[in-house]
mmCIF file with all atom_site columns, C-alpha atoms in Angstrom:
data_model
loop_
_atom_site.group_PDB
_atom_site.id
_atom_site.type_symbol
_atom_site.label_atom_id
_atom_site.label_alt_id
_atom_site.label_comp_id
_atom_site.label_asym_id
_atom_site.label_entity_id
_atom_site.label_seq_id
_atom_site.pdbx_PDB_ins_code
_atom_site.Cartn_x
_atom_site.Cartn_y
_atom_site.Cartn_z
_atom_site.occupancy
_atom_site.B_iso_or_equiv
_atom_site.pdbx_formal_charge
_atom_site.auth_seq_id
_atom_site.auth_comp_id
_atom_site.auth_asym_id
_atom_site.auth_atom_id
_atom_site.pdbx_PDB_model_num
ATOM 1   C CA . MET F 1 1   ? -29.797 5.762   1.680  1.00 0.00 ? 218 MET F CA 1
ATOM 2   C CA . SER F 1 2   ? -28.479 5.188   4.769  1.00 0.00 ? 219 SER F CA 1
ATOM 3   C CA . GLY F 1 3   ? -24.412 4.604   5.866  1.00 0.00 ? 220 GLY F CA 1
ATOM 4   C CA . VAL F 1 4   ? -21.295 7.027   7.554  1.00 0.00 ? 221 VAL F CA 1
ATOM 5   C CA . TRP F 1 5   ? -20.214 10.007  6.071  1.00 0.00 ? 222 TRP F CA 1
ATOM 6   C CA . VAL F 1 6   ? -16.303 9.405   5.822  1.00 0.00 ? 223 VAL F CA 1
ATOM 7   C CA . PHE F 1 7   ? -14.288 13.181  4.329  1.00 0.00 ? 224 PHE F CA 1
ATOM 8   C CA . LYS F 1 8   ? -10.072 11.232  2.705  1.00 0.00 ? 225 LYS F CA 1
ATOM 9   C CA . ASN F 1 9   ? -8.561  13.815  1.145  1.00 0.00 ? 226 ASN F CA 1
ATOM 10  C CA . GLY F 1 10  ? -10.523 16.410  0.556  1.00 0.00 ? 227 GLY F CA 1
ATOM 11  C CA . VAL F 1 11  ? -14.010 13.970  -1.014 1.00 0.00 ? 228 VAL F CA 1
ATOM 12  C CA . PHE F 1 12  ? -17.165 12.990  1.573  1.00 0.00 ? 229 PHE F CA 1
ATOM 13  C CA . ARG F 1 13  ? -18.298 9.634   0.850  1.00 0.00 ? 230 ARG F CA 1
ATOM 14  C CA . LEU F 1 14  ? -21.298 8.232   1.402  1.00 0.00 ? 231 LEU F CA 1
ATOM 15  C CA . VAL F 1 15  ? -19.699 4.736   3.121  1.00 0.00 ? 232 VAL F CA 1
ATOM 16  C CA . GLU F 1 16  ? -22.763 1.915   3.435  1.00 0.00 ? 233 GLU F CA 1
ATOM 17  C CA . ASN F 1 17  ? -21.243 -0.536  5.316  1.00 0.00 ? 234 ASN F CA 1
ATOM 18  C CA . PRO F 1 18  ? -18.348 0.770   7.486  1.00 0.00 ? 235 PRO F CA 1
ATOM 19  C CA . GLN F 1 19  ? -17.216 -2.151  8.997  1.00 0.00 ? 236 GLN F CA 1
ATOM 20  C CA . ALA F 1 20  ? -16.461 -4.485  5.668  1.00 0.00 ? 237 ALA F CA 1
ATOM 21  C CA . GLU F 1 21  ? -14.758 -1.686  4.284  1.00 0.00 ? 238 GLU F CA 1
ATOM 22  C CA . ALA F 1 22  ? -10.633 -0.633  5.713  1.00 0.00 ? 239 ALA F CA 1
ATOM 23  C CA . SER F 1 23  ? -9.378  2.746   6.139  1.00 0.00 ? 240 SER F CA 1
ATOM 24  C CA . ASP F 1 24  ? -7.987  2.637   2.350  1.00 0.00 ? 241 ASP F CA 1
ATOM 25  C CA . GLY F 1 25  ? -10.315 2.154   0.982  1.00 0.00 ? 242 GLY F CA 1
ATOM 26  C CA . ARG F 1 26  ? -10.677 -2.300  0.271  1.00 0.00 ? 243 ARG F CA 1
ATOM 27  C CA . HIS F 1 27  ? -13.104 -4.298  1.342  1.00 0.00 ? 244 HIS F CA 1
ATOM 28  C CA . GLY F 1 28  ? -14.450 -7.176  2.444  1.00 0.00 ? 245 GLY F CA 1
ATOM 29  C CA . LYS F 1 29  ? -13.293 -9.766  5.049  1.00 0.00 ? 246 LYS F CA 1
ATOM 30  C CA . GLY F 1 30  ? -9.310  -9.610  3.869  1.00 0.00 ? 247 GLY F CA 1
ATOM 31  C CA . SER F 1 31  ? -9.602  -6.935  4.147  1.00 0.00 ? 248 SER F CA 1
ATOM 32  C CA . SER F 1 32  ? -6.991  -4.709  7.389  1.00 0.00 ? 249 SER F CA 1
ATOM 33  C CA . SER F 1 33  ? -10.014 -3.194  9.676  1.00 0.00 ? 250 SER F CA 1
ATOM 34  C CA . LYS F 1 34  ? -10.601 -6.985  10.775 1.00 0.00 ? 251 LYS F CA 1
ATOM 35  C CA . ARG F 1 35  ? -6.806  -7.274  12.036 1.00 0.00 ? 252 ARG F CA 1
ATOM 36  C CA . LYS F 1 36  ? -6.055  -7.133  16.233 1.00 0.00 ? 253 LYS F CA 1
ATOM 37  C CA . VAL F 1 37  ? -3.890  -5.476  18.085 1.00 0.00 ? 254 VAL F CA 1
ATOM 38  C CA . LEU F 1 38  ? -2.330  -6.360  21.153 1.00 0.00 ? 255 LEU F CA 1
ATOM 39  C CA . VAL F 1 39  ? -2.413  -3.513  23.617 1.00 0.00 ? 256 VAL F CA 1
ATOM 40  C CA . HIS F 1 40  ? 0.421   -3.601  27.167 1.00 0.00 ? 257 HIS F CA 1
ATOM 41  C CA . LEU F 1 41  ? -2.421  -1.194  29.125 1.00 0.00 ? 258 LEU F CA 1
ATOM 42  C CA . PRO F 1 42  ? -0.155  0.370   31.551 1.00 0.00 ? 259 PRO F CA 1
ATOM 43  C CA . SER F 1 43  ? 2.111   1.747   29.324 1.00 0.00 ? 260 SER F CA 1
ATOM 44  C CA . GLY F 1 44  ? -0.455  2.352   26.458 1.00 0.00 ? 261 GLY F CA 1
ATOM 45  C CA . GLU F 1 45  ? 2.312   0.595   23.426 1.00 0.00 ? 262 GLU F CA 1
ATOM 46  C CA . VAL F 1 46  ? 1.139   -1.595  21.364 1.00 0.00 ? 263 VAL F CA 1
ATOM 47  C CA . VAL F 1 47  ? 3.399   -4.582  21.097 1.00 0.00 ? 264 VAL F CA 1
ATOM 48  C CA . SER F 1 48  ? 5.146   -4.897  18.066 1.00 0.00 ? 265 SER F CA 1
ATOM 49  C CA . SER F 1 49  ? 7.430   -7.483  18.724 1.00 0.00 ? 266 SER F CA 1
ATOM 50  C CA . TYR F 1 50  ? 8.456   -10.075 21.100 1.00 0.00 ? 267 TYR F CA 1
ATOM 51  C CA . ALA F 1 51  ? 11.603  -8.429  22.231 1.00 0.00 ? 268 ALA F CA 1
ATOM 52  C CA . PHE F 1 52  ? 8.935   -5.698  24.061 1.00 0.00 ? 269 PHE F CA 1
ATOM 53  C CA . LEU F 1 53  ? 6.940   -9.145  24.785 1.00 0.00 ? 270 LEU F CA 1
ATOM 54  C CA . GLU F 1 54  ? 9.167   -10.736 26.499 1.00 0.00 ? 271 GLU F CA 1
ATOM 55  C CA . GLN F 1 55  ? 9.802   -7.390  28.256 1.00 0.00 ? 272 GLN F CA 1
ATOM 56  C CA . VAL F 1 56  ? 7.530   -7.392  29.767 1.00 0.00 ? 273 VAL F CA 1
ATOM 57  C CA . LEU F 1 57  ? 6.053   -11.051 30.728 1.00 0.00 ? 274 LEU F CA 1
ATOM 58  C CA . THR F 1 58  ? 9.550   -11.524 31.997 1.00 0.00 ? 275 THR F CA 1
ATOM 59  C CA . GLY F 1 59  ? 8.543   -8.269  34.590 1.00 0.00 ? 276 GLY F CA 1
ATOM 60  C CA . LEU F 1 60  ? 4.718   -10.389 35.138 1.00 0.00 ? 277 LEU F CA 1
ATOM 61  C CA . GLY F 1 61  ? 7.262   -13.335 36.791 1.00 0.00 ? 278 GLY F CA 1
ATOM 62  C CA . TRP F 1 62  ? 7.360   -15.231 32.847 1.00 0.00 ? 279 TRP F CA 1
ATOM 63  C CA . GLU F 1 63  ? 10.129  -16.865 32.199 1.00 0.00 ? 280 GLU F CA 1
ATOM 64  C CA . ARG F 1 64  ? 11.195  -18.431 28.439 1.00 0.00 ? 281 ARG F CA 1
ATOM 65  C CA . TYR F 1 65  ? 10.595  -22.120 27.893 1.00 0.00 ? 282 TYR F CA 1
ATOM 66  C CA . TYR F 1 66  ? 12.803  -23.991 26.076 1.00 0.00 ? 283 TYR F CA 1
ATOM 67  C CA . ASP F 1 67  ? 12.018  -27.303 26.454 1.00 0.00 ? 284 ASP F CA 1
ATOM 68  C CA . GLY F 1 68  ? 8.918   -28.008 24.139 1.00 0.00 ? 285 GLY F CA 1
ATOM 69  C CA . ASP F 1 69  ? 8.350   -27.278 20.422 1.00 0.00 ? 286 ASP F CA 1
ATOM 70  C CA . PRO F 1 70  ? 11.591  -25.881 18.815 1.00 0.00 ? 287 PRO F CA 1
ATOM 71  C CA . ASP F 1 71  ? 8.786   -23.855 16.425 1.00 0.00 ? 288 ASP F CA 1
ATOM 72  C CA . LEU F 1 72  ? 7.084   -21.798 19.299 1.00 0.00 ? 289 LEU F CA 1
ATOM 73  C CA . TYR F 1 73  ? 8.186   -19.218 21.168 1.00 0.00 ? 290 TYR F CA 1
ATOM 74  C CA . GLN F 1 74  ? 6.984   -20.571 24.922 1.00 0.00 ? 291 GLN F CA 1
ATOM 75  C CA . PHE F 1 75  ? 6.872   -19.070 28.592 1.00 0.00 ? 292 PHE F CA 1
ATOM 76  C CA . HIS F 1 76  ? 5.722   -20.404 31.869 1.00 0.00 ? 293 HIS F CA 1
ATOM 77  C CA . LYS F 1 77  ? 5.139   -19.028 35.081 1.00 0.00 ? 294 LYS F CA 1
ATOM 78  C CA . HIS F 1 78  ? 6.809   -21.743 38.157 1.00 0.00 ? 295 HIS F CA 1
ATOM 79  C CA . SER F 1 79  ? 3.845   -20.405 40.093 1.00 0.00 ? 296 SER F CA 1
ATOM 80  C CA . SER F 1 80  ? 0.908   -21.572 38.094 1.00 0.00 ? 297 SER F CA 1
ATOM 81  C CA . ILE F 1 81  ? 0.153   -24.134 35.288 1.00 0.00 ? 298 ILE F CA 1
ATOM 82  C CA . ASP F 1 82  ? -0.206  -21.616 32.134 1.00 0.00 ? 299 ASP F CA 1
ATOM 83  C CA . LEU F 1 83  ? 2.283   -21.783 29.588 1.00 0.00 ? 300 LEU F CA 1
ATOM 84  C CA . ILE F 1 84  ? 2.076   -19.659 26.930 1.00 0.00 ? 301 ILE F CA 1
ATOM 85  C CA . SER F 1 85  ? 3.048   -20.753 23.434 1.00 0.00 ? 302 SER F CA 1
ATOM 86  C CA . LEU F 1 86  ? 3.367   -18.512 20.794 1.00 0.00 ? 303 LEU F CA 1
ATOM 87  C CA . PRO F 1 87  ? 4.516   -19.314 17.063 1.00 0.00 ? 304 PRO F CA 1
ATOM 88  C CA . LYS F 1 88  ? 8.428   -18.040 16.488 1.00 0.00 ? 305 LYS F CA 1
ATOM 89  C CA . ASP F 1 89  ? 7.518   -15.810 13.606 1.00 0.00 ? 306 ASP F CA 1
ATOM 90  C CA . PHE F 1 90  ? 6.101   -12.672 14.889 1.00 0.00 ? 307 PHE F CA 1
ATOM 91  C CA . SER F 1 91  ? 4.126   -11.876 11.503 1.00 0.00 ? 308 SER F CA 1
ATOM 92  C CA . LYS F 1 92  ? 1.371   -15.120 12.088 1.00 0.00 ? 309 LYS F CA 1
ATOM 93  C CA . PHE F 1 93  ? 0.910   -14.081 15.994 1.00 0.00 ? 310 PHE F CA 1
ATOM 94  C CA . ASN F 1 94  ? -2.818  -13.546 16.070 1.00 0.00 ? 311 ASN F CA 1
ATOM 95  C CA . SER F 1 95  ? -6.063  -12.825 17.904 1.00 0.00 ? 312 SER F CA 1
ATOM 96  C CA . ILE F 1 96  ? -6.039  -16.549 18.829 1.00 0.00 ? 313 ILE F CA 1
ATOM 97  C CA . ASN F 1 97  ? -2.534  -15.498 20.946 1.00 0.00 ? 314 ASN F CA 1
ATOM 98  C CA . MET F 1 98  ? -3.399  -12.208 21.807 1.00 0.00 ? 315 MET F CA 1
ATOM 99  C CA . TYR F 1 99  ? -6.798  -13.793 23.953 1.00 0.00 ? 316 TYR F CA 1
ATOM 100 C CA . ASP F 1 100 ? -4.259  -16.123 25.487 1.00 0.00 ? 317 ASP F CA 1
ATOM 101 C CA . ILE F 1 101 ? -1.811  -13.448 26.492 1.00 0.00 ? 318 ILE F CA 1
ATOM 102 C CA . VAL F 1 102 ? -4.676  -11.256 27.856 1.00 0.00 ? 319 VAL F CA 1
ATOM 103 C CA . ILE F 1 103 ? -6.472  -14.491 29.813 1.00 0.00 ? 320 ILE F CA 1
ATOM 104 C CA . LYS F 1 104 ? -3.228  -15.066 31.261 1.00 0.00 ? 321 LYS F CA 1
ATOM 105 C CA . ASN F 1 105 ? -2.285  -11.872 31.755 1.00 0.00 ? 322 ASN F CA 1
ATOM 106 C CA . PRO F 1 106 ? -5.625  -10.109 32.986 1.00 0.00 ? 323 PRO F CA 1
ATOM 107 C CA . ASN F 1 107 ? -5.964  -6.694  33.476 1.00 0.00 ? 324 ASN F CA 1
ATOM 108 C CA . VAL F 1 108 ? -1.974  -5.560  31.818 1.00 0.00 ? 325 VAL F CA 1
ATOM 109 C CA . PHE F 1 109 ? -2.799  -6.699  28.260 1.00 0.00 ? 326 PHE F CA 1
ATOM 110 C CA . HIS F 1 110 ? -6.440  -5.786  25.617 1.00 0.00 ? 327 HIS F CA 1
ATOM 111 C CA . VAL F 1 111 ? -7.053  -6.675  22.208 1.00 0.00 ? 328 VAL F CA 1
ATOM 112 C CA . ARG F 1 112 ? -8.243  -3.813  20.438 1.00 0.00 ? 329 ARG F CA 1
ATOM 113 C CA . ASP F 1 113 ? -8.801  -3.390  16.535 1.00 0.00 ? 330 ASP F CA 1
ATOM 114 C CA . LYS F 1 114 ? -6.254  -2.526  14.580 1.00 0.00 ? 331 LYS F CA 1
ATOM 115 C CA . HIS F 1 115 ? -8.096  0.881   13.137 1.00 0.00 ? 332 HIS F CA 1
ATOM 116 C CA . ASP F 1 116 ? -8.472  2.138   16.363 1.00 0.00 ? 333 ASP F CA 1
ATOM 117 C CA . ASP F 1 117 ? -4.915  2.261   17.215 1.00 0.00 ? 334 ASP F CA 1
ATOM 118 C CA . LEU F 1 118 ? -4.272  5.834   15.897 1.00 0.00 ? 335 LEU F CA 1
ATOM 119 C CA . ILE F 1 119 ? -0.952  6.764   16.368 1.00 0.00 ? 336 ILE F CA 1
ATOM 120 C CA . GLY F 1 120 ? 0.294   10.257  17.627 1.00 0.00 ? 337 GLY F CA 1
ATOM 121 C CA . SER F 1 121 ? 0.540   11.934  14.569 1.00 0.00 ? 338 SER F CA 1
ATOM 122 C CA . GLU F 1 122 ? -2.010  10.449  12.622 1.00 0.00 ? 339 GLU F CA 1
ATOM 123 C CA . LYS F 1 123 ? -4.638  10.792  15.497 1.00 0.00 ? 340 LYS F CA 1
ATOM 124 C CA . GLN F 1 124 ? -3.919  14.583  15.743 1.00 0.00 ? 341 GLN F CA 1
ATOM 125 C CA . LYS F 1 125 ? -4.319  14.681  12.156 1.00 0.00 ? 342 LYS F CA 1
ATOM 126 C CA . LYS F 1 126 ? -7.778  13.474  11.973 1.00 0.00 ? 343 LYS F CA 1
ATOM 127 C CA . GLN F 1 127 ? -8.485  15.295  14.841 1.00 0.00 ? 344 GLN F CA 1
ATOM 128 C CA . LYS F 1 128 ? -7.686  18.810  13.459 1.00 0.00 ? 345 LYS F CA 1
ATOM 129 C CA . GLU F 1 129 ? -9.524  17.266  10.183 1.00 0.00 ? 346 GLU F CA 1
ATOM 130 C CA . VAL F 1 130 ? -12.909 16.852  12.036 1.00 0.00 ? 347 VAL F CA 1
ATOM 131 C CA . VAL F 1 131 ? -12.333 20.656  14.025 1.00 0.00 ? 348 VAL F CA 1
ATOM 132 C CA . LEU F 1 132 ? -11.663 22.054  10.480 1.00 0.00 ? 349 LEU F CA 1
ATOM 133 C CA . ILE F 1 133 ? -14.705 20.480  9.441  1.00 0.00 ? 350 ILE F CA 1
ATOM 134 C CA . THR F 1 134 ? -16.503 22.161  12.446 1.00 0.00 ? 351 THR F CA 1
ATOM 135 C CA . THR F 1 135 ? -15.380 25.239  11.775 1.00 0.00 ? 352 THR F CA 1
ATOM 136 C CA . VAL F 1 136 ? -16.218 25.789  7.986  1.00 0.00 ? 353 VAL F CA 1
ATOM 137 C CA . CYS F 1 137 ? -19.723 24.663  9.045  1.00 0.00 ? 354 CYS F CA 1
ATOM 138 C CA . LEU F 1 138 ? -20.646 26.834  11.808 1.00 0.00 ? 355 LEU F CA 1
ATOM 139 C CA . PRO F 1 139 ? -22.216 31.132  10.590 1.00 0.00 ? 356 PRO F CA 1
ATOM 140 C CA . VAL F 1 140 ? -19.899 33.598  12.701 1.00 0.00 ? 357 VAL F CA 1
ATOM 141 C CA . PRO F 1 141 ? -22.802 36.003  13.057 1.00 0.00 ? 358 PRO F CA 1
ATOM 142 C CA . ILE F 1 142 ? -21.554 39.517  12.466 1.00 0.00 ? 359 ILE F CA 1
ATOM 143 C CA . PHE F 1 143 ? -23.078 42.633  14.076 1.00 0.00 ? 360 PHE F CA 1
ATOM 144 C CA . HIS F 1 144 ? -22.517 46.327  12.882 1.00 0.00 ? 361 HIS F CA 1
ATOM 145 C CA . GLY F 1 145 ? -23.217 48.258  16.325 1.00 0.00 ? 362 GLY F CA 1
ATOM 146 C CA . LEU F 1 146 ? -25.500 48.597  19.660 1.00 0.00 ? 363 LEU F CA 1
ATOM 147 C CA . ALA F 1 147 ? -28.117 50.376  17.911 1.00 0.00 ? 364 ALA F CA 1
ATOM 148 C CA . HIS F 1 148 ? -30.760 47.262  17.753 1.00 0.00 ? 365 HIS F CA 1
ATOM 149 C CA . LEU F 1 149 ? -30.145 46.599  21.394 1.00 0.00 ? 366 LEU F CA 1
ATOM 150 C CA . LYS F 1 150 ? -31.084 49.977  23.036 1.00 0.00 ? 367 LYS F CA 1
ATOM 151 C CA . ARG F 1 151 ? -34.187 50.293  24.421 1.00 0.00 ? 368 ARG F CA 1
#
């Protein structure tokens, strides 16, 4: 019996293959555990819209490119031959698009698994759960006087 013990909603359970299981308990490759997010390293923010992405890319010298395919959201740099092409619909923005941005903007962006991206209160909540578990599990010695220390 091997795996990882997971504490969730007040219950411990053994997960034999944690990579194949999503945080909501679903199994398989179609689960959200394989989803990726693009992170802007200087701010630590997840890119959650093209508006934010365009603001960052513009600051890096990229400009919108309007002469290409109308179904794509495109950026180019005058100083290079690079072109970033993204689907118009942000919900179709995938890891291939993310890695394209990372390669063309080194040390500015990073691609991470979505489950690694715990934000604010959720991260603190998970830390509190761990602390609570450790606190409950640690024995505390109780001394009745100092007589046993005299010699």
